[in-house]
Each structure stands twice: as structure tokens, then as C-alpha cells.
GROMACS .gro file of N, CA and C in nm:
model
  195
    1UNK      N    1   3.500   1.745  -3.545
    1UNK     CA    2   3.373   1.704  -3.492
    1UNK      C    3   3.313   1.806  -3.398
    2UNK      N    4   3.187   1.796  -3.377
    2UNK     CA    5   3.110   1.877  -3.284
    2UNK      C    6   3.107   2.025  -3.321
    3UNK      N    7   3.146   2.062  -3.442
    3UNK     CA    8   3.138   2.200  -3.485
    3UNK      C    9   3.241   2.292  -3.422
    4UNK      N   10   3.345   2.237  -3.363
    4UNK     CA   11   3.442   2.320  -3.292
    4UNK      C   12   3.519   2.412  -3.386
    5UNK      N   13   3.540   2.372  -3.510
    5UNK     CA   14   3.616   2.455  -3.600
    5UNK      C   15   3.535   2.516  -3.711
    6UNK      N   16   3.404   2.502  -3.707
    6UNK     CA   17   3.322   2.550  -3.817
    6UNK      C   18   3.204   2.631  -3.771
    7UNK      N   19   3.099   2.629  -3.854
    7UNK     CA   20   2.980   2.708  -3.827
    7UNK      C   21   2.872   2.632  -3.753
    8UNK      N   22   2.895   2.507  -3.718
    8UNK     CA   23   2.792   2.423  -3.658
    8UNK      C   24   2.791   2.441  -3.506
    9UNK      N   25   2.678   2.488  -3.454
    9UNK     CA   26   2.668   2.510  -3.311
    9UNK      C   27   2.522   2.498  -3.269
   10UNK      N   28   2.497   2.428  -3.160
   10UNK     CA   29   2.363   2.420  -3.100
   10UNK      C   30   2.379   2.432  -2.950
   11UNK      N   31   2.292   2.513  -2.888
   11UNK     CA   32   2.298   2.528  -2.743
   11UNK      C   33   2.161   2.568  -2.691
   12UNK      N   34   2.143   2.548  -2.562
   12UNK     CA   35   2.017   2.587  -2.499
   12UNK      C   36   2.044   2.633  -2.356
   13UNK      N   37   1.951   2.713  -2.306
   13UNK     CA   38   1.954   2.758  -2.167
   13UNK      C   39   1.813   2.743  -2.111
   14UNK      N   40   1.803   2.690  -1.990
   14UNK     CA   41   1.673   2.666  -1.928
   14UNK      C   42   1.676   2.715  -1.784
   15UNK      N   43   1.571   2.786  -1.749
   15UNK     CA   44   1.550   2.826  -1.609
   15UNK      C   45   1.413   2.773  -1.568
   16UNK      N   46   1.406   2.697  -1.457
   16UNK     CA   47   1.280   2.633  -1.420
   16UNK      C   48   1.273   2.611  -1.270
   17UNK      N   49   1.151   2.586  -1.224
   17UNK     CA   50   1.130   2.545  -1.086
   17UNK      C   51   1.014   2.447  -1.079
   18UNK      N   52   1.013   2.368  -0.973
   18UNK     CA   53   0.907   2.269  -0.950
   18UNK      C   54   0.823   2.311  -0.830
   19UNK      N   55   0.695   2.280  -0.837
   19UNK     CA   56   0.604   2.299  -0.724
   19UNK      C   57   0.543   2.164  -0.694
   20UNK      N   58   0.576   2.107  -0.579
   20UNK     CA   59   0.524   1.977  -0.541
   20UNK      C   60   0.388   1.996  -0.474
   21UNK      N   61   0.282   1.958  -0.545
   21UNK     CA   62   0.145   1.978  -0.494
   21UNK      C   63   0.089   1.854  -0.428
   22UNK      N   64   0.157   1.741  -0.439
   22UNK     CA   65   0.118   1.617  -0.373
   22UNK      C   66   0.246   1.539  -0.341
   23UNK      N   67   0.232   1.432  -0.264
   23UNK     CA   68   0.350   1.357  -0.221
   23UNK      C   69   0.430   1.302  -0.339
   24UNK      N   70   0.363   1.262  -0.447
   24UNK     CA   71   0.431   1.198  -0.559
   24UNK      C   72   0.408   1.270  -0.692
   25UNK      N   73   0.367   1.397  -0.687
   25UNK     CA   74   0.339   1.472  -0.810
   25UNK      C   75   0.388   1.615  -0.797
   26UNK      N   76   0.435   1.671  -0.909
   26UNK     CA   77   0.479   1.810  -0.909
   26UNK      C   78   0.451   1.874  -1.044
   27UNK      N   79   0.439   2.006  -1.042
   27UNK     CA   80   0.427   2.087  -1.164
   27UNK      C   81   0.561   2.153  -1.190
   28UNK      N   82   0.599   2.162  -1.316
   28UNK     CA   83   0.724   2.227  -1.355
   28UNK      C   84   0.689   2.350  -1.438
   29UNK      N   85   0.751   2.461  -1.406
   29UNK     CA   86   0.733   2.586  -1.479
   29UNK      C   87   0.871   2.636  -1.519
   30UNK      N   88   0.882   2.693  -1.638
   30UNK     CA   89   1.012   2.745  -1.676
   30UNK      C   90   1.011   2.818  -1.808
   31UNK      N   91   1.130   2.855  -1.850
   31UNK     CA   92   1.153   2.925  -1.976
   31UNK      C   93   1.276   2.864  -2.041
   32UNK      N   94   1.269   2.840  -2.171
   32UNK     CA   95   1.381   2.779  -2.242
   32UNK      C   96   1.416   2.860  -2.366
   33UNK      N   97   1.546   2.871  -2.391
   33UNK     CA   98   1.599   2.931  -2.514
   33UNK      C   99   1.682   2.825  -2.584
   34UNK      N  100   1.660   2.807  -2.714
   34UNK     CA  101   1.732   2.708  -2.792
   34UNK      C  102   1.779   2.772  -2.922
   35UNK      N  103   1.905   2.748  -2.957
   35UNK     CA  104   1.961   2.805  -3.079
   35UNK      C  105   2.039   2.698  -3.155
   36UNK      N  106   2.021   2.695  -3.287
   36UNK     CA  107   2.097   2.603  -3.372
   36UNK      C  108   2.143   2.677  -3.496
   37UNK      N  109   2.271   2.663  -3.529
   37UNK     CA  110   2.330   2.720  -3.650
   37UNK      C  111   2.407   2.609  -3.719
   38UNK      N  112   2.363   2.571  -3.839
   38UNK     CA  113   2.422   2.459  -3.911
   38UNK      C  114   2.437   2.497  -4.058
   39UNK      N  115   2.549   2.461  -4.116
   39UNK     CA  116   2.570   2.486  -4.258
   39UNK      C  117   2.655   2.374  -4.316
   40UNK      N  118   2.619   2.327  -4.437
   40UNK     CA  119   2.695   2.222  -4.504
   40UNK      C  120   2.687   2.241  -4.655
   41UNK      N  121   2.786   2.192  -4.724
   41UNK     CA  122   2.789   2.196  -4.871
   41UNK      C  123   2.729   2.067  -4.924
   42UNK      N  124   2.635   2.082  -5.019
   42UNK     CA  125   2.572   1.967  -5.083
   42UNK      C  126   2.597   1.976  -5.233
   43UNK      N  127   2.561   1.871  -5.304
   43UNK     CA  128   2.583   1.871  -5.449
   43UNK      C  129   2.498   1.976  -5.518
   44UNK      N  130   2.384   2.014  -5.459
   44UNK     CA  131   2.298   2.116  -5.521
   44UNK      C  132   2.315   2.255  -5.457
   45UNK      N  133   2.423   2.274  -5.381
   45UNK     CA  134   2.450   2.405  -5.323
   45UNK      C  135   2.466   2.397  -5.172
   46UNK      N  136   2.474   2.513  -5.112
   46UNK     CA  137   2.491   2.522  -4.967
   46UNK      C  138   2.356   2.510  -4.897
   47UNK      N  139   2.353   2.428  -4.792
   47UNK     CA  140   2.234   2.416  -4.709
   47UNK      C  141   2.266   2.479  -4.575
   48UNK      N  142   2.182   2.572  -4.531
   48UNK     CA  143   2.201   2.636  -4.403
   48UNK      C  144   2.073   2.632  -4.321
   49UNK      N  145   2.089   2.614  -4.192
   49UNK     CA  146   1.976   2.611  -4.099
   49UNK      C  147   2.017   2.691  -3.977
   50UNK      N  148   1.953   2.805  -3.956
   50UNK     CA  149   1.985   2.894  -3.846
   50UNK      C  150   1.854   2.933  -3.778
   51UNK      N  151   1.831   2.884  -3.656
   51UNK     CA  152   1.702   2.906  -3.590
   51UNK      C  153   1.723   2.931  -3.441
   52UNK      N  154   1.638   3.016  -3.385
   52UNK     CA  155   1.633   3.038  -3.241
   52UNK      C  156   1.488   3.021  -3.198
   53UNK      N  157   1.467   2.949  -3.091
   53UNK     CA  158   1.334   2.929  -3.035
   53UNK      C  159   1.341   2.957  -2.886
   54UNK      N  160   1.236   3.021  -2.835
   54UNK     CA  161   1.232   3.047  -2.692
   54UNK      C  162   1.089   3.065  -2.647
   55UNK      N  163   1.067   3.036  -2.520
   55UNK     CA  164   0.933   3.053  -2.465
   55UNK      C  165   0.914   2.975  -2.336
   56UNK      N  166   0.799   2.996  -2.275
   56UNK     CA  167   0.770   2.930  -2.148
   56UNK      C  168   0.727   2.784  -2.169
   57UNK      N  169   0.739   2.705  -2.063
   57UNK     CA  170   0.688   2.568  -2.067
   57UNK      C  171   0.629   2.532  -1.932
   58UNK      N  172   0.538   2.435  -1.935
   58UNK     CA  173   0.474   2.381  -1.815
   58UNK      C  174   0.473   2.229  -1.831
   59UNK      N  175   0.502   2.158  -1.724
   59UNK     CA  176   0.501   2.013  -1.729
   59UNK      C  177   0.450   1.955  -1.597
   60UNK      N  178   0.415   1.827  -1.601
   60UNK     CA  179   0.370   1.754  -1.483
   60UNK      C  180   0.461   1.633  -1.468
   61UNK      N  181   0.504   1.607  -1.344
   61UNK     CA  182   0.588   1.489  -1.315
   61UNK      C  183   0.518   1.403  -1.210
   62UNK      N  184   0.519   1.271  -1.233
   62UNK     CA  185   0.462   1.175  -1.139
   62UNK      C  186   0.570   1.078  -1.100
   63UNK      N  187   0.588   1.054  -0.974
   63UNK     CA  188   0.683   0.955  -0.925
   63UNK      C  189   0.612   0.820  -0.914
   64UNK      N  190   0.661   0.722  -0.990
   64UNK     CA  191   0.602   0.589  -0.991
   64UNK      C  192   0.682   0.495  -0.904
   65UNK      N  193   0.620   0.389  -0.858
   65UNK     CA  194   0.690   0.288  -0.777
   65UNK      C  195   0.787   0.209  -0.860
   0.00000   0.00000   0.00000
């Protein structure tokens, strides 16, 4: 399980920081890297999925009661 002995692996790394611009609101800025490597045998042949994605992100957080 979990790809420990095979080719299946997914992982990510994120670096981010928050800027609190109001008492109950903040902006989030960061950069994320995501990688997935998956392979399996199917009746119609081998299926493989190997992708890397990375880039900046921005988000808004609101603290609700």
C-alpha cells in the first residue's frame, strides 16, 4: 500500500505567509510544487500518469463566529 514498494508516489511542498489586513481577515501568498507518479497494469495495457505542477497562489481567509 501507499506506493512504498512500487512506482506510485505523490508529494507536495508549499511555502507561504499570511498578511492580516483586518482583525478577522487575512491574505495568503505562497508557492506550491506538486508531483504525482502513478503506473498500473490494465487489460488494455499499461496506464501511466506522471505530472509536476508548480506556481504561485493567493487566497483570502475570513474568521467567522
